[in-house]
PDB file of C-alpha atoms in Angstrom:
ATOM      1  CA  MET A  19     -90.331 113.169  32.951  1.00 58.00           C
ATOM      2  CA  SER A  20     -92.214 116.464  32.884  1.00 77.00           C
ATOM      3  CA  TYR A  21     -90.858 119.689  31.245  1.00 84.00           C
ATOM      4  CA  PRO A  22     -91.936 123.255  30.814  1.00 84.00           C
ATOM      5  CA  ARG A  23     -94.334 123.449  27.797  1.00 80.00           C
ATOM      6  CA  LEU A  24     -96.126 126.148  26.094  1.00 79.00           C
ATOM      7  CA  ASP A  25     -99.270 125.293  24.028  1.00 85.00           C
ATOM      8  CA  ILE A  26    -100.258 127.966  21.608  1.00 87.00           C
ATOM      9  CA  ASP A  27    -103.795 128.090  20.095  1.00 93.00           C
ATOM     10  CA  CYS A  28    -103.157 129.524  16.705  1.00 94.00           C
ATOM     11  CA  TYR A  29    -106.823 129.874  15.978  1.00 97.00           C
ATOM     12  CA  LYS A  30    -107.332 132.016  19.153  1.00 97.00           C
ATOM     13  CA  ILE A  31    -104.462 134.330  18.163  1.00 96.00           C
ATOM     14  CA  TYR A  32    -105.983 134.502  14.583  1.00 98.00           C
ATOM     15  CA  HIS A  33    -109.339 135.259  16.030  1.00 98.00           C
ATOM     16  CA  ASN A  34    -108.416 137.917  18.462  1.00 97.00           C
ATOM     17  CA  THR A  35    -106.147 139.610  16.027  1.00 97.00           C
ATOM     18  CA  GLN A  36    -108.845 139.761  13.258  1.00 98.00           C
ATOM     19  CA  PHE A  37    -111.488 140.955  15.869  1.00 98.00           C
ATOM     20  CA  LEU A  38    -109.085 143.865  17.152  1.00 97.00           C
ATOM     21  CA  ILE A  39    -108.021 144.857  13.659  1.00 97.00           C
ATOM     22  CA  HIS A  40    -111.724 144.967  12.598  1.00 97.00           C
ATOM     23  CA  GLU A  41    -113.153 146.830  15.562  1.00 97.00           C
ATOM     24  CA  LEU A  42    -110.339 149.352  15.709  1.00 97.00           C
ATOM     25  CA  ALA A  43    -110.557 150.065  12.058  1.00 96.00           C
ATOM     26  CA  LEU A  44    -114.086 151.274  12.740  1.00 97.00           C
ATOM     27  CA  ARG A  45    -112.406 154.079  14.699  1.00 94.00           C
ATOM     28  CA  ASN A  46    -109.709 154.679  12.027  1.00 93.00           C
ATOM     29  CA  ILE A  47    -107.029 152.975  14.149  1.00 93.00           C
ATOM     30  CA  THR A  48    -104.548 150.500  12.639  1.00 95.00           C
ATOM     31  CA  VAL A  49    -103.058 147.648  14.583  1.00 96.00           C
ATOM     32  CA  THR A  50     -99.343 146.524  14.281  1.00 96.00           C
ATOM     33  CA  PRO A  51     -98.894 143.176  16.057  1.00 97.00           C
ATOM     34  CA  VAL A  52     -95.771 142.814  18.280  1.00 96.00           C
ATOM     35  CA  THR A  53     -94.048 139.491  17.769  1.00 96.00           C
ATOM     36  CA  LYS A  54     -91.348 139.780  20.504  1.00 91.00           C
ATOM     37  CA  VAL A  55     -93.041 137.286  22.884  1.00 89.00           C
ATOM     38  CA  CYS A  56     -92.683 134.531  20.266  1.00 90.00           C
ATOM     39  CA  LEU A  57     -89.227 135.636  19.008  1.00 92.00           C
ATOM     40  CA  GLY A  58     -90.596 136.645  15.605  1.00 93.00           C
ATOM     41  CA  HIS A  59     -91.727 132.954  15.040  1.00 95.00           C
ATOM     42  CA  PRO A  60     -92.805 132.798  11.412  1.00 96.00           C
ATOM     43  CA  ILE A  61     -95.950 130.703  11.998  1.00 96.00           C
ATOM     44  CA  ILE A  62     -97.290 133.408  14.535  1.00 97.00           C
ATOM     45  CA  ALA A  63     -96.247 136.212  12.035  1.00 97.00           C
ATOM     46  CA  GLN A  64     -98.102 134.626   9.256  1.00 98.00           C
ATOM     47  CA  ILE A  65    -101.118 134.148  11.464  1.00 98.00           C
ATOM     48  CA  PHE A  66    -101.154 137.926  12.201  1.00 98.00           C
ATOM     49  CA  ILE A  67    -100.816 138.797   8.451  1.00 98.00           C
ATOM     50  CA  ASP A  68    -103.622 136.216   7.610  1.00 98.00           C
ATOM     51  CA  ALA A  69    -105.824 138.047  10.301  1.00 98.00           C
ATOM     52  CA  GLY A  70    -105.295 141.336   8.522  1.00 97.00           C
ATOM     53  CA  ALA A  71    -102.025 142.949   9.749  1.00 97.00           C
ATOM     54  CA  SER A  72    -100.050 144.851   7.178  1.00 96.00           C
ATOM     55  CA  MET A  73     -97.105 145.583   9.395  1.00 97.00           C
ATOM     56  CA  LEU A  74     -95.420 143.616  12.167  1.00 98.00           C
ATOM     57  CA  ALA A  75     -93.205 145.003  15.018  1.00 97.00           C
ATOM     58  CA  ASP A  76     -90.571 143.602  17.258  1.00 97.00           C
ATOM     59  CA  SER A  77     -87.868 144.908  19.755  1.00 95.00           C
ATOM     60  CA  ARG A  78     -84.987 142.635  18.433  1.00 96.00           C
ATOM     61  CA  VAL A  79     -83.477 142.924  15.065  1.00 97.00           C
ATOM     62  CA  GLU A  80     -82.639 139.266  15.107  1.00 96.00           C
ATOM     63  CA  ASN A  81     -86.346 138.516  15.405  1.00 97.00           C
ATOM     64  CA  ILE A  82     -87.218 140.538  12.471  1.00 97.00           C
ATOM     65  CA  GLN A  83     -84.515 138.992  10.446  1.00 97.00           C
ATOM     66  CA  ARG A  84     -85.839 135.584  11.243  1.00 96.00           C
ATOM     67  CA  MET A  85     -89.219 136.523   9.832  1.00 97.00           C
ATOM     68  CA  ILE A  86     -87.613 138.003   6.692  1.00 97.00           C
ATOM     69  CA  LEU A  87     -85.515 134.830   6.175  1.00 96.00           C
ATOM     70  CA  SER A  88     -88.692 132.869   6.585  1.00 96.00           C
ATOM     71  CA  GLY A  89     -90.478 134.743   3.819  1.00 96.00           C
ATOM     72  CA  ILE A  90     -92.577 137.280   5.775  1.00 97.00           C
ATOM     73  CA  THR A  91     -92.774 140.231   3.383  1.00 95.00           C
ATOM     74  CA  VAL A  92     -94.851 142.891   5.110  1.00 97.00           C
ATOM     75  CA  GLN A  93     -93.259 145.871   6.487  1.00 96.00           C
ATOM     76  CA  LYS A  94     -91.317 145.552   9.923  1.00 98.00           C
ATOM     77  CA  MET A  95     -90.874 148.050  12.578  1.00 97.00           C
ATOM     78  CA  LEU A  96     -88.218 148.050  15.273  1.00 97.00           C
ATOM     79  CA  ILE A  97     -89.990 149.122  18.415  1.00 94.00           C
ATOM     80  CA  ARG A  98     -86.949 150.477  20.205  1.00 90.00           C
ATOM     81  CA  THR A  99     -84.149 153.003  19.485  1.00 92.00           C
ATOM     82  CA  PRO A 100     -81.425 151.312  17.258  1.00 94.00           C
ATOM     83  CA  MET A 101     -78.090 150.786  18.905  1.00 94.00           C
ATOM     84  CA  LEU A 102     -75.429 152.336  16.845  1.00 95.00           C
ATOM     85  CA  SER A 103     -73.728 148.905  16.448  1.00 95.00           C
ATOM     86  CA  GLN A 104     -76.930 147.724  14.772  1.00 96.00           C
ATOM     87  CA  VAL A 105     -77.714 150.518  12.461  1.00 97.00           C
ATOM     88  CA  GLY A 106     -76.644 148.578   9.415  1.00 97.00           C
ATOM     89  CA  SER A 107     -78.950 145.656  10.365  1.00 97.00           C
ATOM     90  CA  VAL A 108     -81.782 148.074  11.219  1.00 97.00           C
ATOM     91  CA  VAL A 109     -81.767 149.733   7.758  1.00 97.00           C
ATOM     92  CA  LYS A 110     -81.424 146.423   5.938  1.00 97.00           C
ATOM     93  CA  TYR A 111     -84.269 144.599   7.965  1.00 97.00           C
ATOM     94  CA  CYS A 112     -86.574 147.257   9.272  1.00 97.00           C
ATOM     95  CA  GLY A 113     -88.588 149.662   7.427  1.00 97.00           C
ATOM     96  CA  ILE A 114     -89.343 151.883  10.417  1.00 98.00           C
ATOM     97  CA  SER A 115     -87.603 152.304  13.747  1.00 98.00           C
ATOM     98  CA  LEU A 116     -88.480 154.213  17.112  1.00 97.00           C
ATOM     99  CA  ASN A 117     -85.945 156.995  17.774  1.00 97.00           C
ATOM    100  CA  THR A 118     -84.835 159.415  20.547  1.00 95.00           C
ATOM    101  CA  GLU A 119     -81.453 160.482  19.605  1.00 95.00           C
ATOM    102  CA  VAL A 120     -80.306 162.680  16.585  1.00 97.00           C
ATOM    103  CA  GLN A 121     -76.973 160.887  16.400  1.00 97.00           C
ATOM    104  CA  VAL A 122     -78.605 157.578  15.717  1.00 97.00           C
ATOM    105  CA  ILE A 123     -80.775 159.026  13.083  1.00 98.00           C
ATOM    106  CA  GLN A 124     -77.795 160.709  11.327  1.00 98.00           C
ATOM    107  CA  ARG A 125     -76.112 157.262  11.275  1.00 98.00           C
ATOM    108  CA  LEU A 126     -79.365 155.613   9.918  1.00 98.00           C
ATOM    109  CA  SER A 127     -79.295 158.357   7.303  1.00 98.00           C
ATOM    110  CA  ARG A 128     -75.847 157.500   6.127  1.00 98.00           C
ATOM    111  CA  VAL A 129     -76.279 153.926   5.955  1.00 98.00           C
ATOM    112  CA  ALA A 130     -79.613 154.220   4.327  1.00 98.00           C
ATOM    113  CA  LYS A 131     -78.163 156.608   1.637  1.00 98.00           C
ATOM    114  CA  GLN A 132     -75.215 154.154   0.973  1.00 97.00           C
ATOM    115  CA  ALA A 133     -77.739 151.433   0.601  1.00 97.00           C
ATOM    116  CA  ASN A 134     -80.202 153.523  -1.486  1.00 97.00           C
ATOM    117  CA  ILE A 135     -83.012 152.693   0.899  1.00 96.00           C
ATOM    118  CA  LYS A 136     -85.602 154.975   2.686  1.00 97.00           C
ATOM    119  CA  HIS A 137     -85.786 154.401   6.315  1.00 98.00           C
ATOM    120  CA  GLY A 138     -88.832 155.660   8.253  1.00 98.00           C
ATOM    121  CA  VAL A 139     -88.448 157.049  11.948  1.00 98.00           C
ATOM    122  CA  ILE A 140     -91.010 157.627  14.650  1.00 97.00           C
ATOM    123  CA  ILE A 141     -89.854 160.177  17.184  1.00 97.00           C
ATOM    124  CA  MET A 142     -90.644 158.993  20.739  1.00 95.00           C
ATOM    125  CA  VAL A 143     -91.907 161.723  23.156  1.00 93.00           C
ATOM    126  CA  GLU A 144     -91.895 161.405  26.933  1.00 88.00           C
ATOM    127  CA  LEU A 145     -95.307 161.868  28.321  1.00 82.00           C
ATOM    128  CA  GLY A 146     -94.832 160.577  32.079  1.00 69.00           C
ATOM    129  CA  ASP A 147     -93.742 156.975  32.049  1.00 61.00           C
ATOM    130  CA  LEU A 148     -90.190 157.851  32.110  1.00 67.00           C
ATOM    131  CA  ARG A 149     -89.179 155.069  29.751  1.00 68.00           C
ATOM    132  CA  GLU A 150     -87.977 156.738  26.583  1.00 77.00           C
ATOM    133  CA  GLY A 151     -88.485 159.857  24.536  1.00 85.00           C
ATOM    134  CA  ILE A 152     -87.759 163.452  24.104  1.00 91.00           C
ATOM    135  CA  MET A 153     -89.526 166.095  26.114  1.00 93.00           C
ATOM    136  CA  PRO A 154     -92.500 167.485  24.335  1.00 90.00           C
ATOM    137  CA  HIS A 155     -91.333 171.077  24.292  1.00 94.00           C
ATOM    138  CA  HIS A 156     -87.952 169.862  22.544  1.00 95.00           C
ATOM    139  CA  ALA A 157     -89.871 168.114  19.625  1.00 96.00           C
ATOM    140  CA  ILE A 158     -89.743 171.038  17.236  1.00 96.00           C
ATOM    141  CA  ASP A 159     -85.904 171.677  17.700  1.00 97.00           C
ATOM    142  CA  PHE A 160     -85.283 167.829  17.492  1.00 97.00           C
ATOM    143  CA  ILE A 161     -87.114 167.460  14.163  1.00 97.00           C
ATOM    144  CA  SER A 162     -85.484 170.559  12.713  1.00 97.00           C
ATOM    145  CA  LYS A 163     -82.103 168.669  13.088  1.00 97.00           C
ATOM    146  CA  ILE A 164     -83.277 165.595  11.180  1.00 97.00           C
ATOM    147  CA  ILE A 165     -85.981 166.878   8.728  1.00 96.00           C
ATOM    148  CA  LYS A 166     -83.524 167.261   5.720  1.00 96.00           C
ATOM    149  CA  LEU A 167     -81.369 164.126   6.348  1.00 98.00           C
ATOM    150  CA  PRO A 168     -81.252 162.033   3.242  1.00 98.00           C
ATOM    151  CA  ASN A 169     -83.081 158.896   3.055  1.00 98.00           C
ATOM    152  CA  ILE A 170     -84.856 159.531   6.404  1.00 98.00           C
ATOM    153  CA  THR A 171     -88.666 159.763   6.304  1.00 97.00           C
ATOM    154  CA  ILE A 172     -90.409 161.115   9.516  1.00 98.00           C
ATOM    155  CA  LYS A 173     -93.370 158.710   9.755  1.00 97.00           C
ATOM    156  CA  GLY A 174     -94.730 160.021  13.081  1.00 96.00           C
ATOM    157  CA  ILE A 175     -94.360 160.437  16.828  1.00 96.00           C
ATOM    158  CA  GLY A 176     -95.261 157.970  19.642  1.00 91.00           C
ATOM    159  CA  SER A 177     -95.166 157.699  23.304  1.00 89.00           C
ATOM    160  CA  ASN A 178     -94.500 154.820  25.641  1.00 83.00           C
ATOM    161  CA  LEU A 179     -97.272 154.581  28.294  1.00 70.00           C
ATOM    162  CA  ALA A 180     -98.578 152.108  30.763  1.00 67.00           C
ATOM    163  CA  CYS A 181     -95.287 150.461  30.844  1.00 67.00           C
ATOM    164  CA  ARG A 182     -92.505 151.267  33.403  1.00 61.00           C
ATOM    165  CA  TYR A 183     -94.558 153.268  35.909  1.00 60.00           C
ATOM    166  CA  GLY A 184     -98.032 152.424  34.551  1.00 66.00           C
ATOM    167  CA  VAL A 185     -98.864 156.027  33.614  1.00 67.00           C
ATOM    168  CA  ALA A 186    -102.064 155.585  31.679  1.00 71.00           C
ATOM    169  CA  PRO A 187    -102.862 156.976  28.250  1.00 73.00           C
ATOM    170  CA  ASP A 188    -105.690 159.205  29.333  1.00 77.00           C
ATOM    171  CA  ASP A 189    -107.403 162.093  27.463  1.00 84.00           C
ATOM    172  CA  LYS A 190    -104.929 164.639  28.656  1.00 85.00           C
ATOM    173  CA  LYS A 191    -101.928 162.822  27.405  1.00 82.00           C
ATOM    174  CA  MET A 192    -103.541 161.840  24.164  1.00 85.00           C
ATOM    175  CA  THR A 193    -104.604 165.456  23.410  1.00 89.00           C
ATOM    176  CA  LEU A 194    -101.070 166.466  24.106  1.00 89.00           C
ATOM    177  CA  LEU A 195     -99.701 164.001  21.720  1.00 89.00           C
ATOM    178  CA  SER A 196    -102.242 164.978  19.042  1.00 93.00           C
ATOM    179  CA  ASN A 197    -101.626 168.777  19.551  1.00 94.00           C
ATOM    180  CA  LEU A 198     -97.840 168.120  19.145  1.00 94.00           C
ATOM    181  CA  ALA A 199     -98.458 166.103  15.961  1.00 95.00           C
ATOM    182  CA  ASN A 200    -100.518 168.938  14.619  1.00 96.00           C
ATOM    183  CA  GLU A 201     -97.878 171.497  15.504  1.00 96.00           C
ATOM    184  CA  ILE A 202     -95.127 169.417  13.803  1.00 96.00           C
ATOM    185  CA  GLU A 203     -97.158 168.972  10.546  1.00 96.00           C
ATOM    186  CA  ASP A 204     -97.970 172.799  10.547  1.00 96.00           C
ATOM    187  CA  THR A 205     -94.299 173.825  11.424  1.00 96.00           C
ATOM    188  CA  PHE A 206     -92.647 171.587   8.816  1.00 96.00           C
ATOM    189  CA  GLY A 207     -95.376 171.094   6.212  1.00 95.00           C
ATOM    190  CA  ILE A 208     -95.352 167.232   6.538  1.00 96.00           C
ATOM    191  CA  ASN A 209     -98.008 164.671   7.246  1.00 95.00           C
ATOM    192  CA  LEU A 210     -97.409 162.239   9.977  1.00 96.00           C
ATOM    193  CA  ASP A 211     -98.806 158.756   9.120  1.00 95.00           C
ATOM    194  CA  ILE A 212     -98.337 157.433  12.652  1.00 93.00           C
ATOM    195  CA  ILE A 213     -99.439 158.951  15.973  1.00 92.00           C
ATOM    196  CA  SER A 214     -99.056 156.113  18.542  1.00 89.00           C
TER     197      SER A 214
END
């Protein structure tokens, strides 16, 4: 009897990950592999780490929890806005999360303070793909509402492109994102570690 089967070549994953990390490092770009396609499988996660990854990302807290329970210790990033019902798990298992709502970040702050944990946030900015994010002209006001929240660190800004409507990350959009990062840093006197 035949059945659906997926053969995974771990060497190819290792080779491709190592190649991308090395080549992009030459341009001062870091790579965070995303484990959602393999449901946070610890073997795949470890291959990414062995190939040079220092952080892993996933869209589901359950997948991140699976990696942690399997002994994967590198930093984890949740690559979606946390649901209010999952804020406790997000703070417990994820060092960083992508965010678009002040209310969610306020809740992350309360839970992180209770747990005596710092939680990093990346503010998502809408640049045309219409998937998620605040409008660029609202970014300064948005950050002014969260900059002083306890136990929250603004790690950076990001944008989702080439996803829902296939809007390409062209020079114009990347320049807009870079200029916005500069404006945020100048306005608030902070350094953004991640522009993605």
